[in-house]
XYZ file of C-alpha atoms in Angstrom:
642
model
C 13.005 -13.015 116.097
C 10.065 -11.358 116.975
C 6.725 -13.188 116.828
C 3.406 -11.828 115.899
C 0.314 -12.732 118.062
C -2.183 -14.430 116.151
C -5.235 -12.468 116.327
C -8.176 -15.048 117.263
C -11.006 -12.156 116.220
C -9.688 -11.803 112.755
C -12.266 -12.954 110.180
C -11.292 -15.839 107.981
C -11.077 -15.228 103.830
C -14.242 -17.107 102.250
C -13.602 -18.335 98.780
C -16.567 -18.325 96.066
C -16.489 -21.296 93.895
C -19.466 -20.294 91.695
C -17.187 -17.256 90.769
C -14.444 -19.214 89.951
C -16.155 -21.745 87.986
C -17.832 -18.719 86.069
C -14.368 -17.524 84.988
C -13.327 -20.973 83.909
C -16.489 -21.345 81.519
C -16.130 -17.890 80.031
C -12.529 -18.913 79.049
C -13.167 -22.207 77.748
C -15.726 -20.398 75.780
C -13.714 -17.741 74.434
C -11.136 -20.337 73.560
C -13.641 -22.637 71.757
C -15.036 -19.718 69.873
C -11.625 -18.533 68.764
C -11.357 -22.169 67.545
C -14.350 -22.199 66.024
C -13.389 -19.078 64.126
C -10.331 -20.154 63.211
C -11.838 -23.129 61.671
C -14.597 -21.090 59.838
C -11.831 -18.431 58.558
C -9.874 -21.723 57.238
C -12.467 -23.988 55.802
C -15.000 -21.317 54.480
C -13.379 -17.874 54.187
C -9.845 -18.823 53.173
C -10.568 -22.438 51.837
C -10.200 -21.350 48.102
C -6.800 -19.845 48.795
C -5.429 -22.318 51.123
C -6.689 -25.224 48.378
C -5.080 -23.264 45.467
C -1.880 -22.782 47.481
C -1.910 -26.736 48.602
C -2.196 -27.624 44.733
C 0.604 -25.812 44.020
C 2.827 -27.891 46.251
C 1.345 -30.932 45.698
C 1.009 -30.583 41.926
C 2.703 -29.495 38.889
C 0.964 -27.144 36.259
C 2.151 -26.901 32.435
C 0.439 -23.953 30.653
C -1.630 -24.491 27.725
C -1.963 -21.345 25.543
C -5.125 -20.233 24.086
C -5.351 -20.175 20.481
C -5.546 -16.647 19.084
C -8.698 -15.747 17.147
C -8.372 -15.468 13.541
C -8.502 -11.824 11.289
C -10.660 -12.209 8.550
C -11.726 -10.150 5.476
C -15.085 -9.205 4.473
C -15.329 -12.342 2.604
C -13.718 -14.926 4.804
C -10.547 -14.998 3.385
C -7.961 -15.457 6.611
C -5.841 -12.673 7.103
C -4.187 -13.844 10.361
C -4.252 -17.176 11.854
C -2.743 -19.029 14.696
C -0.883 -22.488 14.406
C -0.437 -25.067 17.072
C 3.174 -25.515 18.435
C 4.810 -26.852 21.769
C 6.882 -26.036 24.780
C 8.635 -28.903 26.065
C 9.649 -29.510 29.524
C 12.079 -31.736 31.748
C 11.532 -32.638 35.433
C 14.742 -33.829 36.514
C 13.716 -35.660 39.557
C 11.135 -37.484 37.434
C 13.248 -38.807 34.738
C 14.659 -42.500 34.938
C 17.881 -41.815 33.017
C 18.920 -38.248 32.291
C 21.384 -39.530 29.961
C 18.821 -41.146 27.792
C 16.622 -38.143 28.051
C 19.587 -35.747 27.168
C 20.427 -38.149 24.152
C 16.680 -38.000 22.682
C 16.580 -34.130 23.164
C 19.880 -34.014 21.278
C 18.564 -36.133 18.458
C 15.174 -34.304 17.894
C 16.277 -30.783 18.806
C 19.990 -30.921 17.455
C 21.508 -29.837 20.455
C 24.718 -30.788 21.929
C 24.248 -33.757 23.926
C 26.808 -32.228 26.917
C 24.901 -29.038 26.925
C 21.572 -30.686 27.436
C 22.664 -33.048 30.111
C 24.031 -30.328 32.305
C 20.929 -28.053 31.612
C 18.660 -30.940 32.769
C 20.735 -32.193 35.515
C 20.353 -28.881 37.926
C 18.480 -29.253 40.913
C 15.375 -27.853 40.040
C 12.059 -29.247 40.037
C 11.294 -28.374 36.029
C 13.332 -27.074 32.931
C 12.172 -25.736 29.784
C 14.239 -27.364 26.811
C 12.665 -26.047 23.964
C 9.872 -23.659 22.544
C 7.774 -23.708 19.304
C 8.415 -27.556 18.559
C 5.960 -28.819 16.089
C 3.682 -32.337 16.212
C 6.601 -34.489 14.646
C 9.136 -33.290 17.019
C 6.591 -34.020 20.108
C 5.572 -37.157 18.417
C 9.149 -38.455 18.491
C 9.531 -37.368 22.196
C 6.164 -39.243 23.446
C 6.988 -42.536 21.355
C 10.034 -42.867 23.186
C 8.493 -43.819 26.592
C 10.813 -41.913 28.327
C 9.855 -40.474 31.689
C 10.275 -36.920 32.925
C 9.298 -35.231 29.680
C 6.142 -32.965 29.565
C 4.642 -30.415 27.017
C 2.397 -27.816 26.840
C 0.668 -26.316 23.843
C 1.767 -23.502 22.716
C 0.826 -21.025 19.360
C 2.382 -19.553 16.508
C 0.886 -16.339 15.096
C 1.230 -16.512 11.370
C -0.022 -14.101 8.391
C -0.766 -16.101 5.152
C -0.202 -13.317 2.587
C 3.230 -12.059 4.608
C 3.894 -8.664 3.634
C 0.318 -7.544 3.100
C -2.020 -4.874 5.188
C 1.297 -4.881 7.250
C 0.180 -1.721 9.328
C -3.283 -2.361 9.330
C -3.132 -6.264 10.506
C -0.302 -5.417 13.007
C 1.620 -8.242 14.704
C 2.048 -9.667 18.185
C 4.672 -9.988 20.752
C 6.185 -13.024 22.167
C 3.851 -13.243 24.768
C 1.115 -13.301 22.293
C -0.424 -9.986 23.085
C -1.181 -7.935 20.218
C 0.913 -4.919 19.880
C 0.130 -2.652 17.071
C -2.526 -2.592 14.486
C -5.781 -4.636 14.583
C -3.736 -7.356 16.780
C -3.757 -4.698 19.314
C -6.774 -2.807 19.032
C -8.949 -5.933 19.534
C -6.580 -7.890 21.639
C -9.261 -8.446 24.279
C -11.197 -10.316 21.929
C -8.569 -12.004 19.993
C -6.751 -13.193 23.225
C -8.653 -15.983 24.362
C -8.208 -17.578 28.045
C -5.198 -20.038 28.839
C -5.343 -23.612 30.305
C -3.370 -25.890 31.917
C -2.579 -29.599 32.516
C -2.038 -30.402 36.313
C -0.201 -33.659 37.616
C -0.032 -34.904 41.139
C 3.467 -34.988 42.180
C 5.708 -35.801 45.379
C 7.411 -32.924 47.681
C 10.381 -32.892 45.397
C 8.334 -32.939 42.119
C 8.191 -36.488 41.292
C 4.994 -37.798 39.565
C 3.049 -39.664 41.785
C 2.472 -43.431 40.916
C -1.362 -44.180 40.200
C -1.839 -40.434 40.678
C -4.036 -38.150 38.400
C -3.715 -35.490 35.460
C -6.367 -32.983 34.805
C -6.678 -30.856 32.029
C -8.297 -27.641 32.017
C -8.791 -26.538 28.247
C -8.317 -23.410 26.987
C -10.623 -21.351 25.511
C -9.965 -19.809 21.815
C -10.057 -16.152 21.381
C -12.865 -14.794 19.184
C -12.569 -14.219 15.241
C -12.503 -10.473 14.235
C -14.287 -10.135 10.747
C -13.119 -7.101 9.118
C -14.414 -4.614 6.552
C -11.489 -5.216 3.983
C -11.273 -6.720 0.874
C -8.456 -8.824 -0.158
C -8.916 -8.569 -3.454
C -9.401 -4.607 -3.216
C -6.391 -4.389 -0.895
C -4.044 -6.448 -3.747
C -5.158 -3.822 -6.151
C -4.445 -0.625 -3.839
C -0.838 -2.524 -2.878
C -0.406 -2.774 -7.014
C -0.825 0.750 -7.127
C 1.872 1.343 -4.615
C 4.023 -1.215 -6.154
C 3.766 1.095 -9.626
C 4.438 4.090 -7.680
C 7.551 2.467 -6.285
C 8.650 1.576 -9.263
C 8.158 4.871 -11.488
C 8.916 7.638 -8.711
C 11.166 6.193 -6.028
C 9.337 7.871 -3.152
C 9.980 8.094 0.345
C 6.515 6.365 1.054
C 3.219 5.876 -0.573
C -0.264 4.960 0.786
C -3.456 3.931 -0.581
C -7.028 3.935 0.976
C -10.267 2.739 -0.342
C -13.193 3.562 1.617
C -17.214 3.108 1.188
C -18.087 6.793 1.575
C -21.792 5.920 2.313
C -21.076 3.393 5.425
C -17.224 4.248 6.681
C -16.256 0.938 5.831
C -12.589 0.706 4.882
C -11.977 -1.804 1.874
C -8.377 -1.387 1.504
C -5.657 0.300 3.677
C -2.476 -0.342 1.832
C 1.122 1.578 2.702
C 4.900 1.606 1.649
C 7.481 0.601 3.047
C 6.022 -2.197 4.852
C 7.413 -5.722 6.145
C 6.640 -9.068 6.392
C 4.158 -9.830 9.342
C 6.104 -13.556 9.436
C 9.532 -12.000 9.917
C 9.044 -8.859 12.091
C 12.436 -6.786 12.047
C 12.679 -6.724 16.232
C 16.308 -6.483 15.605
C 16.015 -3.232 13.442
C 14.277 -0.814 15.512
C 14.437 2.262 13.129
C 12.621 -0.141 10.382
C 10.351 -1.481 12.964
C 9.379 1.956 14.500
C 9.245 3.494 11.133
C 7.011 0.886 9.516
C 4.832 -0.419 12.237
C 2.207 1.858 12.725
C -0.085 3.390 9.971
C 0.994 6.711 8.942
C -2.917 7.167 7.475
C -3.977 7.525 10.994
C -1.105 8.638 12.805
C 0.649 11.382 10.967
C -0.291 14.642 9.625
C 0.249 15.996 5.985
C -0.335 19.385 4.555
C -3.090 18.412 2.111
C -2.532 20.967 -0.570
C -5.686 21.332 -3.543
C -7.454 18.145 -2.308
C -8.372 20.650 0.588
C -10.178 22.669 -1.714
C -12.911 20.309 -2.036
C -13.772 21.210 1.752
C -13.583 24.976 1.109
C -15.815 24.611 -1.888
C -18.201 23.100 -0.093
C -18.331 25.081 3.024
C -18.339 28.299 0.886
C -21.267 27.050 -1.437
C -23.297 25.752 1.784
C -23.040 28.898 3.589
C -24.071 30.873 0.460
C -20.754 33.163 0.248
C -20.068 31.826 -3.334
C -22.417 30.795 -6.347
C -21.284 28.448 -9.011
C -21.570 30.917 -11.508
C -19.847 33.621 -9.652
C -16.743 35.277 -11.552
C -12.981 35.708 -10.339
C -9.978 37.495 -11.791
C -6.748 35.345 -11.334
C -3.749 37.269 -11.955
C -1.282 34.412 -10.864
C -1.257 36.016 -7.121
C -3.043 37.716 -4.537
C -1.515 40.262 -1.995
C -3.152 39.649 1.501
C -2.016 41.399 4.364
C 0.685 43.026 2.356
C 2.138 39.117 1.369
C 2.209 37.989 -2.046
C 0.520 34.678 -2.538
C 1.034 32.800 -5.667
C -1.410 30.546 -8.196
C 0.224 27.410 -9.071
C -0.391 28.867 -12.626
C 1.987 31.686 -12.689
C 0.537 33.786 -15.320
C -2.980 33.397 -13.976
C -6.308 31.953 -15.157
C -7.458 35.411 -16.211
C -11.429 35.708 -15.672
C -12.752 32.550 -14.502
C -15.971 31.345 -12.830
C -16.125 29.523 -9.639
C -16.800 26.213 -11.400
C -14.291 26.826 -13.505
C -12.062 27.461 -10.733
C -12.792 24.379 -8.907
C -12.038 22.279 -12.274
C -8.642 24.185 -12.965
C -7.619 24.273 -9.238
C -7.096 27.911 -9.073
C -5.672 28.827 -5.983
C -7.023 32.768 -6.123
C -10.706 31.223 -5.972
C -10.264 29.474 -2.809
C -8.450 32.551 -1.141
C -11.385 34.705 -2.030
C -13.786 32.042 -0.954
C -12.161 31.704 2.554
C -11.772 35.765 3.069
C -15.610 35.726 2.010
C -16.397 33.534 4.897
C -14.135 34.657 7.417
C -12.334 33.041 9.987
C -15.264 32.036 12.425
C -17.768 30.731 9.803
C -14.923 28.754 8.220
C -13.618 27.325 11.735
C -17.208 26.298 12.190
C -17.203 24.035 9.153
C -13.977 22.708 9.806
C -15.152 21.337 13.217
C -18.465 19.906 11.268
C -15.929 18.034 8.968
C -14.014 16.654 12.076
C -10.601 17.820 11.242
C -10.008 19.322 14.757
C -10.392 15.872 16.370
C -9.835 12.266 15.924
C -12.282 10.442 13.612
C -12.416 7.186 15.894
C -11.051 4.790 13.280
C -10.523 1.506 14.879
C -6.867 1.100 14.633
C -3.955 2.262 17.156
C -2.276 5.127 17.168
C -4.761 7.733 15.664
C -3.941 11.534 16.199
C -5.860 14.705 14.933
C -5.309 17.473 12.718
C -3.042 20.970 13.632
C -4.625 24.084 13.011
C -3.669 27.527 14.323
C -5.995 28.627 16.765
C -8.774 30.524 15.923
C -7.829 33.622 17.997
C -4.604 33.706 16.289
C -5.708 33.623 12.216
C -4.599 36.571 10.193
C -6.387 36.945 6.660
C -3.064 35.909 5.165
C -3.586 32.822 6.977
C -7.290 32.124 6.288
C -6.345 32.858 2.699
C -3.836 30.025 2.427
C -5.850 27.634 4.536
C -8.673 28.208 1.781
C -6.448 26.211 -0.809
C -4.656 23.590 1.807
C -1.689 25.441 3.141
C -1.118 26.352 6.730
C -2.881 23.288 7.898
C -2.064 19.642 8.916
C -4.576 16.744 8.694
C -4.338 12.832 8.872
C -5.023 11.201 5.591
C -7.978 9.107 7.246
C -9.700 12.420 8.698
C -9.226 14.216 5.441
C -11.101 11.318 3.510
C -13.831 11.500 6.038
C -14.515 14.923 5.719
C -14.565 14.901 1.727
C -16.439 11.685 1.747
C -19.156 13.887 3.831
C -19.371 16.323 0.454
C -20.423 13.433 -1.774
C -22.450 11.291 0.612
C -25.086 13.905 1.375
C -23.116 15.697 4.189
C -22.950 12.782 6.726
C -19.888 12.532 8.508
C -19.194 9.037 8.621
C -16.877 6.985 10.970
C -14.116 5.328 9.212
C -13.563 1.861 10.357
C -12.285 -1.788 9.825
C -14.868 -3.720 11.950
C -17.593 -5.806 10.490
C -18.207 -8.255 14.154
C -16.859 -10.495 16.178
C -17.762 -13.863 15.660
C -17.587 -16.595 18.711
C -15.186 -19.712 17.509
C -17.753 -22.193 19.356
C -21.252 -20.572 18.873
C -20.596 -18.977 15.505
C -22.612 -15.973 16.882
C -21.375 -12.956 15.322
C -21.742 -9.627 16.798
C -21.788 -6.325 14.540
C -19.648 -3.478 15.041
C -21.650 0.148 15.639
C -19.812 2.783 14.108
C -22.755 6.189 14.031
C -22.385 8.874 12.067
C -20.486 11.847 14.082
C -23.010 14.641 12.505
C -23.801 16.471 9.618
C -21.384 18.846 7.303
C -23.109 20.001 4.482
C -26.705 20.059 3.087
C -27.703 17.426 0.084
C -28.218 20.021 -2.175
C -24.760 21.521 -1.618
C -23.214 17.748 -1.699
C -25.210 16.968 -5.219
C -23.696 20.227 -6.579
C -20.195 19.024 -5.359
C -20.501 15.511 -7.057
C -20.916 17.890 -10.467
C -18.177 19.992 -9.855
C -15.872 17.045 -8.980
C -17.006 15.081 -11.778
C -16.201 17.953 -14.276
C -12.489 18.114 -12.594
C -11.920 14.694 -13.851
C -13.691 15.111 -17.125
C -11.848 18.597 -18.143
C -9.772 19.791 -15.225
C -6.802 18.787 -13.626
C -7.898 15.143 -12.411
C -8.594 13.706 -16.572
C -5.603 11.156 -15.519
C -8.075 9.439 -13.362
C -10.863 9.090 -15.806
C -12.233 5.717 -16.422
C -14.097 5.284 -20.162
C -17.780 4.501 -19.416
C -17.729 5.325 -15.519
C -18.603 8.329 -13.555
C -15.506 9.549 -11.268
C -14.990 12.660 -9.674
C -12.116 13.596 -7.440
C -9.337 16.531 -7.075
C -5.624 16.587 -7.149
C -3.107 18.041 -4.453
C 0.656 18.803 -4.646
C 1.691 20.322 -1.541
C 4.830 21.376 -0.222
C 6.961 19.701 2.527
C 8.443 21.769 5.543
C 11.740 20.955 7.136
C 12.534 22.978 10.276
C 9.848 25.555 9.769
C 11.117 26.185 6.052
C 9.935 25.202 2.457
C 11.943 22.053 1.749
C 12.982 22.688 -1.756
C 12.342 20.185 -4.511
C 9.900 18.115 -1.766
C 6.237 17.439 -2.320
C 3.346 15.185 -1.123
C 1.564 14.157 -4.597
C -1.775 13.168 -3.829
C -5.304 12.488 -5.631
C -8.668 12.117 -3.939
C -11.383 10.643 -6.082
C -14.655 9.214 -5.817
C -16.464 6.593 -7.751
C -20.300 7.802 -8.595
C -21.361 4.322 -9.677
C -24.239 2.935 -7.572
C -22.524 -0.470 -7.109
C -19.280 0.873 -6.014
C -19.929 4.434 -3.658
C -16.154 4.197 -2.835
C -13.674 7.014 -2.171
C -9.623 6.531 -2.846
C -7.129 8.428 -1.328
C -3.561 8.018 -2.591
C -0.613 9.776 -1.830
C 3.149 9.672 -2.915
C 5.548 11.218 -0.540
C 8.674 12.758 -2.216
C 8.302 11.526 -5.709
C 11.936 11.371 -7.162
C 12.410 13.216 -10.781
C 10.413 16.332 -12.447
C 7.173 14.558 -12.378
C 5.955 15.811 -8.909
C 2.337 17.034 -9.558
C -0.761 15.145 -8.453
C -2.024 15.153 -11.740
C 0.876 13.259 -13.296
C 1.769 11.056 -10.088
C -1.371 10.192 -7.909
C -4.485 10.627 -10.275
C -3.295 7.813 -12.965
C -2.852 5.818 -10.246
C -6.174 6.330 -8.753
C -7.651 5.586 -12.326
C -5.882 2.323 -12.404
C -7.418 1.295 -9.096
C -10.883 2.602 -9.903
C -10.929 0.540 -13.302
C -9.527 -2.539 -11.663
C -12.183 -2.450 -8.733
C -15.024 -1.819 -11.047
C -13.522 -5.299 -13.026
C -13.581 -7.166 -9.943
C -17.053 -6.205 -8.799
C -18.436 -6.669 -12.508
C -19.439 -3.115 -12.650
C -20.468 -2.663 -16.565
C -19.521 0.666 -18.212
C -21.919 2.834 -19.870
C -20.881 4.943 -22.760
C -21.895 8.217 -23.880
C -21.098 10.835 -26.951
C -19.643 13.007 -24.331
C -17.273 10.295 -23.013
C -16.256 9.049 -26.575
C -15.258 12.958 -27.095
C -13.163 12.922 -23.550
C -11.050 9.973 -24.461
C -10.779 10.481 -28.246
C -8.585 8.174 -30.559
C -5.089 7.413 -29.185
C -2.361 9.287 -31.085
C 1.238 9.825 -31.004
C 2.285 13.072 -29.038
C 4.181 15.403 -30.787
C 7.352 17.506 -29.841
C 6.694 20.928 -28.247
C 10.036 22.083 -27.220
C 11.124 25.044 -28.513
C 7.817 26.480 -28.753
C 6.271 29.269 -26.545
C 4.436 28.142 -23.516
C 1.268 29.719 -24.696
C 1.211 28.128 -28.112
C 2.220 24.829 -26.922
C -0.714 24.992 -24.260
C -3.102 25.909 -27.249
C -2.187 23.105 -29.239
C -2.438 20.600 -26.609
C -5.774 22.193 -25.335
C -6.945 21.433 -28.650
C -6.281 18.180 -28.335
C -8.189 17.497 -25.412
C -5.116 17.391 -22.766
C -4.532 18.767 -19.688
C -1.317 20.901 -19.205
C 0.568 21.278 -16.210
C 3.961 23.706 -16.566
C 7.382 23.729 -14.414
C 8.958 26.885 -14.263
C 8.166 30.233 -15.086
C 9.883 30.745 -18.421
C 8.068 31.346 -21.812
C 9.589 28.705 -23.629
C 9.379 25.132 -23.305
C 12.727 23.653 -22.888
C 11.294 19.629 -22.380
C 7.854 17.863 -21.990
C 6.303 14.504 -20.411
C 5.442 12.294 -21.996
C 7.893 12.377 -24.683
C 7.474 12.893 -28.257
C 6.084 9.958 -29.737
C 4.160 8.356 -26.994
C 1.045 7.279 -27.860
C -1.619 9.226 -25.742
C -5.520 9.650 -25.559
C -7.715 12.690 -23.804
C -6.857 11.279 -20.337
C -3.275 12.394 -20.514
C -1.655 15.272 -18.411
C 1.316 16.683 -20.392
C 3.825 18.498 -18.061
C 5.769 21.059 -20.181
C 9.268 22.118 -18.519
C 10.419 25.774 -19.062
């Protein structure tokens, strides 16, 4: 081994203790700061989350569902309410005797003893054993004194009138959330905020002796006060039951709206179902009848659309009330022959008479006189190519041929309500503007939201959507529409002693792009011009069975009944005039007109003050409705079969 010689001249290594001390102090300070930072994060920043996690570990919570707010009509009648029910839980580790608990549950809920014993014997912290228990069942459990049984409040949504306003009110799901109708639209107000019951437990879920229980109360939902009137709704639904019995239709609907404010007083639809027994296991029925067809489906309006054509043409100055037209029974437009409903034509007729008699030729000429651009400007003003903003789920808008694609033949058909599709609520709102001075109101169902604790009510706000026609045009249209009911196709809607206007509609239906033979939508859109009842009523009967499918025969009499019952309910007194006595006349027995020529029968019936419709293009009467011997008066319409 070679030894290295030590160099006595090499300088010794000198260690500086101050630097080492500084490094130690810095390390200590950093560590202390890290600890303080962690403590701050745990105790301040994360304290809420960590405390919540801790609570979930040493406490068990049982939810208490908030009671859903009520839905009321305008007079305070409860349309939808909530009853308290109870969900029952068992904590297996907290039970003294599982056999005793199982026996009690079997007695109270009619369970099989062995099944329920097996259920509460599983190794879990908590098991649900019953939902929707009533107060009597809960009392039986609590009075037993057995440990390990707990409960949470639940809510059962129920509807006092059952099959009533089905599509309008809507229903809730199993979780209590609104799914359709007003229940869905105003769910955030109706829902409320859930609460809970907290109980101190040990690691395995057993209640700690001497531990505490904490109750966080649920906050009840707000009440929704609607514009609906339960009595007027019954009247509307009664009209639909009559339609069902007389005509066995595919469906039917009736809407009553205040045309000055847009408040909907009734919205009835057939078919429907009991809201307390929602057909969840029958999806076809559920999907087919849950949504309101009044807002979510479109239809070809037919002659009720003539209300809008007449108002637009008058307002634009393209026609005058006394202008004369000639109806030969057809018009040829773009080489296509378009028929008037009266095959032999109305002959020479004024614009006012054309409105009374619903002459298609008059309205074709009116639309063509306006031109596509101007007519479509009015359609937009009437709000028909947009949604109305009605406060119910599922609203759609009307369907129109694109303006740039409209031909003259299309415009002519649109003039009398063909080649367009509108929603019933859109048609109702547009027509309301024609008689209320030209204001396009927003149809709505909400009157206000009421806080269940303070009782304070916040009113809904539904401003007008614009102006359609002038006040002068509106006044002229009121006169013309009143004459339709006094002298024209709407006589069946006449109620003696009251001012009523309106328009019938008989629209063809289409299937796969072609006219469906024998399928019609019969309708009547009527207006009360009584100051105490400024109401519009739209009634539609989809595919009435049998020969009676004209709106004047099917829908108009039902609307007359609706108005008559509303006037009686509101105490609106009739005011009779000599002219009205002539309209009604003395009741008489209808003669037999079969075998006569149509021309002869028409003349005899006109002399009696009766409105006449014909079915067929023959020249001889083969049958009639009402039948010979039926007692009628001047309000009746007679259908002659040729």
